[in-house]
Amino acid sequence: MQIDPRGPRFGAAVTTLILAITLVTRSPWLLALQAVVFAFGAFDASPYGLLFRRLVRPRLGPPSELEDAAPPRFAQGVGLGFAIVGLIGFAAGITPLALGATAAALLAAFLNAAFGLCLGCEMYLIIRRLQPGRTQ
Amino acid sequence: MVGIVVLGVTLVVGVIIGFAVRRRDGKVRAVKQVVSDARAVVTSDDLGVELGERVTLVQFSTAFCQPCRATRRILHDVAEMVPGVRHVEIDAESRLDLVRRFDVMRTPTVLVVDVAGNVVKRASGLPRKADVIAAVGVAVDGPSHESSHQSDSV
């Protein structure tokens, strides 16, 4: 599937904002909300993507090129992983874990929004490298 | 208060990482030649196809890689334009043996391989076409043209 690359970028900007407010207010509910968004995003149904298509894209010109949906979808899954760890931190009362995991997800979202760098995608090969080797 | 500090630190770290990656991204770097190591040499067995007549551009890609498509286009163009140059794309996931052997950490990673199978240059991230063409030139001429003392290390 091919998508407008500005969609995930817009989503990353909203995610950055939500996670920043999460850190400042230390609200587990906001993080839970973002975790739900990540979960939908991992199945190509991000609410932020919907927001982009309904409200933002009609105001923009057509995209200069399309890109594959798989990388951003994978990155949403990575984001969900961090959000879940953060929620466990909040639930268990381990504040450093909660804030650390939220900060990690925020870092990835910020790099995507500001620099177009997909940290989750970069992690993919490194994770695969750590798994037991195949000869061919 | 702690949250605001964490937020500030995270954003500063993000800006530093962002600019560092942007600076390094796609830069074509020279590769030190280790002549005695047979594992450092790319063979047609590794690739499953013959090496290019003069230069082979080996691209490592994954399904979850945004700049891989643009990189493919650039390398394809260079292979079309310069005679004797072949572009080979490798799915990093199915060839983790090569990924480890050539120490590939990111996709896309491009190895510029000369006719003897030596990796002359490499780049990770989307390279610029002009840089690829320049690297192909070096690989055709042999590394001795770029740096005369490299043969001394044999």
PDB file of C-alpha atoms in Angstrom:
ATOM      1  CA  MET A   1       0.000   0.000   0.000  1.00  0.00           C
ATOM      2  CA  GLN A   2       1.228   3.490  -0.908  1.00  0.00           C
ATOM      3  CA  ILE A   3       0.524   6.509   1.264  1.00  0.00           C
ATOM      4  CA  ASP A   4       1.174  10.247   1.384  1.00  0.00           C
ATOM      5  CA  PRO A   5       4.394  10.529   3.473  1.00  0.00           C
ATOM      6  CA  ARG A   6       3.122  13.738   5.079  1.00  0.00           C
ATOM      7  CA  GLY A   7       0.408  11.729   6.858  1.00  0.00           C
ATOM      8  CA  PRO A   8       2.760   9.833   9.217  1.00  0.00           C
ATOM      9  CA  ARG A   9       4.790  13.001   9.656  1.00  0.00           C
ATOM     10  CA  PHE A  10       1.683  14.907  10.774  1.00  0.00           C
ATOM     11  CA  GLY A  11       0.804  11.991  13.072  1.00  0.00           C
ATOM     12  CA  ALA A  12       4.296  12.134  14.576  1.00  0.00           C
ATOM     13  CA  ALA A  13       3.853  15.847  15.310  1.00  0.00           C
ATOM     14  CA  VAL A  14       0.561  15.227  17.142  1.00  0.00           C
ATOM     15  CA  THR A  15       2.146  12.266  18.971  1.00  0.00           C
ATOM     16  CA  THR A  16       5.058  14.494  20.034  1.00  0.00           C
ATOM     17  CA  LEU A  17       2.613  17.009  21.488  1.00  0.00           C
ATOM     18  CA  ILE A  18       0.544  14.363  23.329  1.00  0.00           C
ATOM     19  CA  LEU A  19       3.636  12.660  24.792  1.00  0.00           C
ATOM     20  CA  ALA A  20       5.126  16.028  25.820  1.00  0.00           C
ATOM     21  CA  ILE A  21       1.933  16.838  27.737  1.00  0.00           C
ATOM     22  CA  THR A  22       2.044  13.305  29.209  1.00  0.00           C
ATOM     23  CA  LEU A  23       5.533  13.974  30.577  1.00  0.00           C
ATOM     24  CA  VAL A  24       4.653  17.357  32.051  1.00  0.00           C
ATOM     25  CA  THR A  25       1.334  16.306  33.603  1.00  0.00           C
ATOM     26  CA  ARG A  26       2.496  12.720  34.318  1.00  0.00           C
ATOM     27  CA  SER A  27      -0.937  11.570  33.252  1.00  0.00           C
ATOM     28  CA  PRO A  28      -1.213   7.815  32.661  1.00  0.00           C
ATOM     29  CA  TRP A  29      -4.580   8.404  30.946  1.00  0.00           C
ATOM     30  CA  LEU A  30      -3.034  10.505  28.222  1.00  0.00           C
ATOM     31  CA  LEU A  31      -0.381   7.827  27.662  1.00  0.00           C
ATOM     32  CA  ALA A  32      -3.103   5.176  27.539  1.00  0.00           C
ATOM     33  CA  LEU A  33      -4.896   7.259  24.907  1.00  0.00           C
ATOM     34  CA  GLN A  34      -1.709   7.486  22.852  1.00  0.00           C
ATOM     35  CA  ALA A  35      -1.169   3.718  23.270  1.00  0.00           C
ATOM     36  CA  VAL A  36      -4.610   3.127  21.735  1.00  0.00           C
ATOM     37  CA  VAL A  37      -3.675   5.439  18.845  1.00  0.00           C
ATOM     38  CA  PHE A  38      -0.414   3.489  18.340  1.00  0.00           C
ATOM     39  CA  ALA A  39      -2.376   0.218  18.337  1.00  0.00           C
ATOM     40  CA  PHE A  40      -4.730   1.498  15.620  1.00  0.00           C
ATOM     41  CA  GLY A  41      -1.720   2.849  13.714  1.00  0.00           C
ATOM     42  CA  ALA A  42      -0.062  -0.563  13.777  1.00  0.00           C
ATOM     43  CA  PHE A  43      -3.074  -1.774  11.773  1.00  0.00           C
ATOM     44  CA  ASP A  44      -3.040   1.147   9.318  1.00  0.00           C
ATOM     45  CA  ALA A  45      -5.977   2.824  11.022  1.00  0.00           C
ATOM     46  CA  SER A  46      -4.336   5.680  12.917  1.00  0.00           C
ATOM     47  CA  PRO A  47      -6.862   8.291  14.098  1.00  0.00           C
ATOM     48  CA  TYR A  48      -4.198  10.933  13.401  1.00  0.00           C
ATOM     49  CA  GLY A  49      -4.025   9.626   9.845  1.00  0.00           C
ATOM     50  CA  LEU A  50      -7.789  10.081   9.564  1.00  0.00           C
ATOM     51  CA  LEU A  51      -7.440  13.610  10.938  1.00  0.00           C
ATOM     52  CA  PHE A  52      -4.756  14.288   8.320  1.00  0.00           C
ATOM     53  CA  ARG A  53      -6.878  12.995   5.456  1.00  0.00           C
ATOM     54  CA  ARG A  54     -10.004  14.876   6.572  1.00  0.00           C
ATOM     55  CA  LEU A  55      -8.602  18.208   7.727  1.00  0.00           C
ATOM     56  CA  VAL A  56      -5.022  18.715   6.580  1.00  0.00           C
ATOM     57  CA  ARG A  57      -4.586  17.117   3.174  1.00  0.00           C
ATOM     58  CA  PRO A  58      -7.451  18.977   1.482  1.00  0.00           C
ATOM     59  CA  ARG A  59      -5.559  22.196   2.289  1.00  0.00           C
ATOM     60  CA  LEU A  60      -2.265  20.924   0.832  1.00  0.00           C
ATOM     61  CA  GLY A  61      -1.215  20.267  -2.733  1.00  0.00           C
ATOM     62  CA  PRO A  62      -0.796  16.720  -3.985  1.00  0.00           C
ATOM     63  CA  PRO A  63       2.236  14.866  -2.576  1.00  0.00           C
ATOM     64  CA  SER A  64       5.407  14.951  -4.682  1.00  0.00           C
ATOM     65  CA  GLU A  65       5.700  11.200  -4.201  1.00  0.00           C
ATOM     66  CA  LEU A  66       4.073   8.365  -2.317  1.00  0.00           C
ATOM     67  CA  GLU A  67       5.793   5.968   0.026  1.00  0.00           C
ATOM     68  CA  ASP A  68       5.276   2.469   1.331  1.00  0.00           C
ATOM     69  CA  ALA A  69       2.968   2.124   4.344  1.00  0.00           C
ATOM     70  CA  ALA A  70       4.976  -0.700   5.950  1.00  0.00           C
ATOM     71  CA  PRO A  71       7.760   1.354   7.648  1.00  0.00           C
ATOM     72  CA  PRO A  72       5.478   3.812   9.479  1.00  0.00           C
ATOM     73  CA  ARG A  73       3.135   0.936  10.394  1.00  0.00           C
ATOM     74  CA  PHE A  74       6.037  -0.964  11.949  1.00  0.00           C
ATOM     75  CA  ALA A  75       7.162   2.169  13.810  1.00  0.00           C
ATOM     76  CA  GLN A  76       3.665   2.525  15.314  1.00  0.00           C
ATOM     77  CA  GLY A  77       4.088  -0.987  16.726  1.00  0.00           C
ATOM     78  CA  VAL A  78       7.419   0.000  18.275  1.00  0.00           C
ATOM     79  CA  GLY A  79       5.731   3.082  19.752  1.00  0.00           C
ATOM     80  CA  LEU A  80       3.004   0.855  21.209  1.00  0.00           C
ATOM     81  CA  GLY A  81       5.696  -1.264  22.877  1.00  0.00           C
ATOM     82  CA  PHE A  82       7.197   1.786  24.596  1.00  0.00           C
ATOM     83  CA  ALA A  83       3.761   3.094  25.592  1.00  0.00           C
ATOM     84  CA  ILE A  84       2.892  -0.248  27.207  1.00  0.00           C
ATOM     85  CA  VAL A  85       6.166  -0.254  29.162  1.00  0.00           C
ATOM     86  CA  GLY A  86       5.389   3.309  30.265  1.00  0.00           C
ATOM     87  CA  LEU A  87       1.884   2.298  31.394  1.00  0.00           C
ATOM     88  CA  ILE A  88       3.335  -0.614  33.384  1.00  0.00           C
ATOM     89  CA  GLY A  89       5.656   1.930  35.007  1.00  0.00           C
ATOM     90  CA  PHE A  90       2.708   4.170  35.949  1.00  0.00           C
ATOM     91  CA  ALA A  91       0.624   1.226  37.204  1.00  0.00           C
ATOM     92  CA  ALA A  92       3.470  -0.171  39.315  1.00  0.00           C
ATOM     93  CA  GLY A  93       4.390   3.275  40.609  1.00  0.00           C
ATOM     94  CA  ILE A  94       7.879   3.073  39.077  1.00  0.00           C
ATOM     95  CA  THR A  95       8.126   6.703  37.943  1.00  0.00           C
ATOM     96  CA  PRO A  96      11.564   6.437  36.227  1.00  0.00           C
ATOM     97  CA  LEU A  97      10.268   3.554  34.083  1.00  0.00           C
ATOM     98  CA  ALA A  98       7.079   5.455  33.215  1.00  0.00           C
ATOM     99  CA  LEU A  99       8.895   8.673  32.307  1.00  0.00           C
ATOM    100  CA  GLY A 100      11.811   6.860  30.613  1.00  0.00           C
ATOM    101  CA  ALA A 101       9.599   4.836  28.287  1.00  0.00           C
ATOM    102  CA  THR A 102       7.432   7.879  27.522  1.00  0.00           C
ATOM    103  CA  ALA A 103      10.586   9.886  26.764  1.00  0.00           C
ATOM    104  CA  ALA A 104      11.839   7.151  24.408  1.00  0.00           C
ATOM    105  CA  ALA A 105       8.563   7.186  22.467  1.00  0.00           C
ATOM    106  CA  LEU A 106       8.647  10.995  22.464  1.00  0.00           C
ATOM    107  CA  LEU A 107      12.211  10.971  21.089  1.00  0.00           C
ATOM    108  CA  ALA A 108      11.168   8.717  18.194  1.00  0.00           C
ATOM    109  CA  ALA A 109       8.074  10.808  17.426  1.00  0.00           C
ATOM    110  CA  PHE A 110      10.031  14.071  17.613  1.00  0.00           C
ATOM    111  CA  LEU A 111      12.785  12.782  15.275  1.00  0.00           C
ATOM    112  CA  ASN A 112      10.127  11.722  12.796  1.00  0.00           C
ATOM    113  CA  ALA A 113       8.214  15.010  12.988  1.00  0.00           C
ATOM    114  CA  ALA A 114      11.218  17.343  12.939  1.00  0.00           C
ATOM    115  CA  PHE A 115      13.747  15.437  10.810  1.00  0.00           C
ATOM    116  CA  GLY A 116      11.735  12.800   8.927  1.00  0.00           C
ATOM    117  CA  LEU A 117      13.877  10.138  10.591  1.00  0.00           C
ATOM    118  CA  CYS A 118      12.048   6.906  11.414  1.00  0.00           C
ATOM    119  CA  LEU A 119      13.762   5.591  14.545  1.00  0.00           C
ATOM    120  CA  GLY A 120      11.449   2.586  14.797  1.00  0.00           C
ATOM    121  CA  CYS A 121      12.386   1.629  11.246  1.00  0.00           C
ATOM    122  CA  GLU A 122      16.098   1.986  12.031  1.00  0.00           C
ATOM    123  CA  MET A 123      15.661  -0.389  14.943  1.00  0.00           C
ATOM    124  CA  TYR A 124      14.188  -3.091  12.740  1.00  0.00           C
ATOM    125  CA  LEU A 125      17.431  -4.447  11.272  1.00  0.00           C
ATOM    126  CA  ILE A 126      19.280  -4.099  14.577  1.00  0.00           C
ATOM    127  CA  ILE A 127      16.599  -6.190  16.300  1.00  0.00           C
ATOM    128  CA  ARG A 128      16.745  -8.781  13.511  1.00  0.00           C
ATOM    129  CA  ARG A 129      20.557  -8.891  13.762  1.00  0.00           C
ATOM    130  CA  LEU A 130      20.344  -9.845  17.415  1.00  0.00           C
ATOM    131  CA  GLN A 131      18.239 -12.883  16.629  1.00  0.00           C
ATOM    132  CA  PRO A 132      20.003 -16.238  16.066  1.00  0.00           C
ATOM    133  CA  GLY A 133      21.723 -16.398  12.718  1.00  0.00           C
ATOM    134  CA  ARG A 134      20.593 -18.121   9.584  1.00  0.00           C
ATOM    135  CA  THR A 135      23.290 -19.166   7.178  1.00  0.00           C
ATOM    136  CA  GLN A 136      21.167 -18.529   4.144  1.00  0.00           C
TER     137      GLN A 136
ATOM    138  CA  MET B   1       8.971  19.539  37.530  1.00  0.00           C
ATOM    139  CA  VAL B   2      10.784  16.275  36.817  1.00  0.00           C
ATOM    140  CA  GLY B   3       8.547  15.803  33.770  1.00  0.00           C
ATOM    141  CA  ILE B   4       9.522  19.189  32.345  1.00  0.00           C
ATOM    142  CA  VAL B   5      13.234  18.391  32.809  1.00  0.00           C
ATOM    143  CA  VAL B   6      12.807  14.992  31.101  1.00  0.00           C
ATOM    144  CA  LEU B   7      10.903  16.692  28.273  1.00  0.00           C
ATOM    145  CA  GLY B   8      13.637  19.298  27.820  1.00  0.00           C
ATOM    146  CA  VAL B   9      16.460  16.759  27.873  1.00  0.00           C
ATOM    147  CA  THR B  10      14.614  14.502  25.401  1.00  0.00           C
ATOM    148  CA  LEU B  11      14.062  17.340  22.931  1.00  0.00           C
ATOM    149  CA  VAL B  12      17.703  18.480  23.168  1.00  0.00           C
ATOM    150  CA  VAL B  13      18.917  14.895  22.627  1.00  0.00           C
ATOM    151  CA  GLY B  14      16.505  14.634  19.687  1.00  0.00           C
ATOM    152  CA  VAL B  15      17.880  17.765  18.030  1.00  0.00           C
ATOM    153  CA  ILE B  16      21.480  16.520  18.484  1.00  0.00           C
ATOM    154  CA  ILE B  17      20.678  13.064  17.069  1.00  0.00           C
ATOM    155  CA  GLY B  18      18.665  14.593  14.233  1.00  0.00           C
ATOM    156  CA  PHE B  19      21.463  16.866  13.043  1.00  0.00           C
ATOM    157  CA  ALA B  20      24.143  14.169  13.548  1.00  0.00           C
ATOM    158  CA  VAL B  21      22.206  11.648  11.457  1.00  0.00           C
ATOM    159  CA  ARG B  22      21.401  14.237   8.815  1.00  0.00           C
ATOM    160  CA  ARG B  23      25.107  15.108   8.513  1.00  0.00           C
ATOM    161  CA  ARG B  24      26.235  11.497   8.166  1.00  0.00           C
ATOM    162  CA  ASP B  25      23.322  10.209   6.134  1.00  0.00           C
ATOM    163  CA  GLY B  26      24.209   8.965   2.687  1.00  0.00           C
ATOM    164  CA  LYS B  27      27.843  10.012   2.951  1.00  0.00           C
ATOM    165  CA  VAL B  28      30.034   7.758   0.824  1.00  0.00           C
ATOM    166  CA  ARG B  29      32.984   6.721   2.958  1.00  0.00           C
ATOM    167  CA  ALA B  30      36.225   4.998   2.010  1.00  0.00           C
ATOM    168  CA  VAL B  31      36.691   1.462   3.313  1.00  0.00           C
ATOM    169  CA  LYS B  32      40.017   0.282   4.692  1.00  0.00           C
ATOM    170  CA  GLN B  33      41.239  -2.622   2.613  1.00  0.00           C
ATOM    171  CA  VAL B  34      42.132  -5.738   4.593  1.00  0.00           C
ATOM    172  CA  VAL B  35      43.813  -7.730   1.880  1.00  0.00           C
ATOM    173  CA  SER B  36      44.390 -10.913   3.870  1.00  0.00           C
ATOM    174  CA  ASP B  37      40.746 -11.396   4.849  1.00  0.00           C
ATOM    175  CA  ALA B  38      38.897 -13.492   2.261  1.00  0.00           C
ATOM    176  CA  ARG B  39      35.630 -12.835   4.082  1.00  0.00           C
ATOM    177  CA  ALA B  40      35.905  -9.157   3.231  1.00  0.00           C
ATOM    178  CA  VAL B  41      35.665  -9.988  -0.471  1.00  0.00           C
ATOM    179  CA  VAL B  42      32.250 -10.087  -2.156  1.00  0.00           C
ATOM    180  CA  THR B  43      31.811 -13.066  -4.481  1.00  0.00           C
ATOM    181  CA  SER B  44      29.171 -13.929  -7.052  1.00  0.00           C
ATOM    182  CA  ASP B  45      28.167 -16.825  -4.748  1.00  0.00           C
ATOM    183  CA  ASP B  46      27.305 -14.282  -2.049  1.00  0.00           C
ATOM    184  CA  LEU B  47      25.073 -12.314  -4.390  1.00  0.00           C
ATOM    185  CA  GLY B  48      23.612 -15.174  -6.383  1.00  0.00           C
ATOM    186  CA  VAL B  49      24.466 -13.268  -9.582  1.00  0.00           C
ATOM    187  CA  GLU B  50      27.696 -12.406 -11.377  1.00  0.00           C
ATOM    188  CA  LEU B  51      29.570  -9.282 -10.270  1.00  0.00           C
ATOM    189  CA  GLY B  52      29.384  -6.296 -12.599  1.00  0.00           C
ATOM    190  CA  GLU B  53      32.033  -6.150 -15.306  1.00  0.00           C
ATOM    191  CA  ARG B  54      33.680  -3.196 -13.633  1.00  0.00           C
ATOM    192  CA  VAL B  55      31.758  -2.253 -10.505  1.00  0.00           C
ATOM    193  CA  THR B  56      28.924  -3.751  -8.465  1.00  0.00           C
ATOM    194  CA  LEU B  57      26.654  -1.600  -6.305  1.00  0.00           C
ATOM    195  CA  VAL B  58      25.351  -3.859  -3.534  1.00  0.00           C
ATOM    196  CA  GLN B  59      22.318  -2.388  -1.762  1.00  0.00           C
ATOM    197  CA  PHE B  60      20.991  -3.838   1.487  1.00  0.00           C
ATOM    198  CA  SER B  61      17.282  -3.153   1.989  1.00  0.00           C
ATOM    199  CA  THR B  62      14.446  -4.165   4.283  1.00  0.00           C
ATOM    200  CA  ALA B  63      10.701  -3.956   3.974  1.00  0.00           C
ATOM    201  CA  PHE B  64      10.619  -1.368   6.773  1.00  0.00           C
ATOM    202  CA  CYS B  65      12.944   1.140   5.152  1.00  0.00           C
ATOM    203  CA  GLN B  66      11.754   4.507   3.882  1.00  0.00           C
ATOM    204  CA  PRO B  67      14.779   5.661   1.842  1.00  0.00           C
ATOM    205  CA  CYS B  68      15.416   2.254   0.208  1.00  0.00           C
ATOM    206  CA  ARG B  69      13.158   3.010  -2.742  1.00  0.00           C
ATOM    207  CA  ALA B  70      14.840   6.303  -3.599  1.00  0.00           C
ATOM    208  CA  THR B  71      18.241   4.642  -3.184  1.00  0.00           C
ATOM    209  CA  ARG B  72      17.184   1.867  -5.581  1.00  0.00           C
ATOM    210  CA  ARG B  73      16.219   4.488  -8.148  1.00  0.00           C
ATOM    211  CA  ILE B  74      19.562   6.301  -7.882  1.00  0.00           C
ATOM    212  CA  LEU B  75      21.667   3.120  -8.106  1.00  0.00           C
ATOM    213  CA  HIS B  76      19.545   1.842 -10.984  1.00  0.00           C
ATOM    214  CA  ASP B  77      20.139   5.112 -12.846  1.00  0.00           C
ATOM    215  CA  VAL B  78      23.900   4.933 -12.260  1.00  0.00           C
ATOM    216  CA  ALA B  79      24.005   1.298 -13.441  1.00  0.00           C
ATOM    217  CA  GLU B  80      22.106   2.312 -16.610  1.00  0.00           C
ATOM    218  CA  MET B  81      24.320   5.292 -17.218  1.00  0.00           C
ATOM    219  CA  VAL B  82      27.786   3.867 -16.593  1.00  0.00           C
ATOM    220  CA  PRO B  83      28.690   0.775 -18.649  1.00  0.00           C
ATOM    221  CA  GLY B  84      29.926  -2.247 -16.690  1.00  0.00           C
ATOM    222  CA  VAL B  85      28.148  -1.237 -13.492  1.00  0.00           C
ATOM    223  CA  ARG B  86      25.645  -3.620 -11.945  1.00  0.00           C
ATOM    224  CA  HIS B  87      23.133  -2.881  -9.192  1.00  0.00           C
ATOM    225  CA  VAL B  88      22.289  -5.791  -6.879  1.00  0.00           C
ATOM    226  CA  GLU B  89      19.693  -5.373  -4.146  1.00  0.00           C
ATOM    227  CA  ILE B  90      19.793  -7.721  -1.167  1.00  0.00           C
ATOM    228  CA  ASP B  91      16.959  -8.305   1.277  1.00  0.00           C
ATOM    229  CA  ALA B  92      18.871  -7.852   4.531  1.00  0.00           C
ATOM    230  CA  GLU B  93      16.411  -9.972   6.480  1.00  0.00           C
ATOM    231  CA  SER B  94      16.910 -13.069   4.384  1.00  0.00           C
ATOM    232  CA  ARG B  95      20.695 -12.580   4.241  1.00  0.00           C
ATOM    233  CA  LEU B  96      21.650 -11.898   7.848  1.00  0.00           C
ATOM    234  CA  ASP B  97      24.916 -13.751   7.176  1.00  0.00           C
ATOM    235  CA  LEU B  98      25.972 -10.963   4.793  1.00  0.00           C
ATOM    236  CA  VAL B  99      24.543  -8.322   7.118  1.00  0.00           C
ATOM    237  CA  ARG B 100      26.823  -9.513   9.916  1.00  0.00           C
ATOM    238  CA  ARG B 101      29.824 -10.132   7.670  1.00  0.00           C
ATOM    239  CA  PHE B 102      29.752  -6.636   6.240  1.00  0.00           C
ATOM    240  CA  ASP B 103      28.609  -5.064   9.497  1.00  0.00           C
ATOM    241  CA  VAL B 104      25.425  -3.528   8.118  1.00  0.00           C
ATOM    242  CA  MET B 105      23.611  -1.617  10.868  1.00  0.00           C
ATOM    243  CA  ARG B 106      21.094   0.348   8.839  1.00  0.00           C
ATOM    244  CA  THR B 107      19.206   0.143   5.593  1.00  0.00           C
ATOM    245  CA  PRO B 108      19.826   1.255   3.000  1.00  0.00           C
ATOM    246  CA  THR B 109      23.537   0.441   3.113  1.00  0.00           C
ATOM    247  CA  VAL B 110      25.363   0.533  -0.198  1.00  0.00           C
ATOM    248  CA  LEU B 111      28.667  -1.267  -0.822  1.00  0.00           C
ATOM    249  CA  VAL B 112      30.683  -0.130  -3.834  1.00  0.00           C
ATOM    250  CA  VAL B 113      32.497  -3.285  -4.945  1.00  0.00           C
ATOM    251  CA  ASP B 114      35.284  -3.371  -7.514  1.00  0.00           C
ATOM    252  CA  VAL B 115      35.786  -6.070 -10.139  1.00  0.00           C
ATOM    253  CA  ALA B 116      37.875  -8.199  -7.740  1.00  0.00           C
ATOM    254  CA  GLY B 117      35.138  -8.140  -5.108  1.00  0.00           C
ATOM    255  CA  ASN B 118      36.806  -5.641  -2.770  1.00  0.00           C
ATOM    256  CA  VAL B 119      34.504  -3.221  -0.982  1.00  0.00           C
ATOM    257  CA  VAL B 120      36.032   0.103  -1.957  1.00  0.00           C
ATOM    258  CA  LYS B 121      33.416   2.485  -0.549  1.00  0.00           C
ATOM    259  CA  ARG B 122      30.230   2.291   1.453  1.00  0.00           C
ATOM    260  CA  ALA B 123      27.347   4.515   2.469  1.00  0.00           C
ATOM    261  CA  SER B 124      24.371   4.184   4.775  1.00  0.00           C
ATOM    262  CA  GLY B 125      21.277   6.254   4.236  1.00  0.00           C
ATOM    263  CA  LEU B 126      20.152   7.745   0.935  1.00  0.00           C
ATOM    264  CA  PRO B 127      23.311   8.624  -1.060  1.00  0.00           C
ATOM    265  CA  ARG B 128      23.566  11.453  -3.571  1.00  0.00           C
ATOM    266  CA  LYS B 129      23.855  10.398  -7.186  1.00  0.00           C
ATOM    267  CA  ALA B 130      26.988  12.473  -7.793  1.00  0.00           C
ATOM    268  CA  ASP B 131      28.709  10.793  -4.828  1.00  0.00           C
ATOM    269  CA  VAL B 132      27.808   7.335  -6.137  1.00  0.00           C
ATOM    270  CA  ILE B 133      29.186   8.193  -9.573  1.00  0.00           C
ATOM    271  CA  ALA B 134      32.405   9.492  -7.998  1.00  0.00           C
ATOM    272  CA  ALA B 135      32.722   6.287  -5.919  1.00  0.00           C
ATOM    273  CA  VAL B 136      32.162   4.177  -9.029  1.00  0.00           C
ATOM    274  CA  GLY B 137      34.998   6.118 -10.674  1.00  0.00           C
ATOM    275  CA  VAL B 138      37.318   5.282  -7.779  1.00  0.00           C
ATOM    276  CA  ALA B 139      36.300   1.613  -7.884  1.00  0.00           C
ATOM    277  CA  VAL B 140      37.007   1.439 -11.626  1.00  0.00           C
ATOM    278  CA  ASP B 141      40.416   3.071 -11.319  1.00  0.00           C
ATOM    279  CA  GLY B 142      41.415   1.059  -8.275  1.00  0.00           C
ATOM    280  CA  PRO B 143      42.038   2.480  -4.816  1.00  0.00           C
ATOM    281  CA  SER B 144      45.723   3.122  -5.654  1.00  0.00           C
ATOM    282  CA  HIS B 145      44.667   6.181  -7.660  1.00  0.00           C
ATOM    283  CA  GLU B 146      43.045   7.768  -4.679  1.00  0.00           C
ATOM    284  CA  SER B 147      45.640   7.001  -2.043  1.00  0.00           C
ATOM    285  CA  SER B 148      49.066   5.770  -3.109  1.00  0.00           C
ATOM    286  CA  HIS B 149      50.235   4.308   0.204  1.00  0.00           C
ATOM    287  CA  GLN B 150      47.371   1.860   0.608  1.00  0.00           C
ATOM    288  CA  SER B 151      49.284  -0.919  -1.156  1.00  0.00           C
ATOM    289  CA  ASP B 152      52.052  -0.621   1.441  1.00  0.00           C
ATOM    290  CA  SER B 153      49.896  -2.284   4.050  1.00  0.00           C
ATOM    291  CA  VAL B 154      49.888  -5.612   2.173  1.00  0.00           C
TER     292      VAL B 154
END
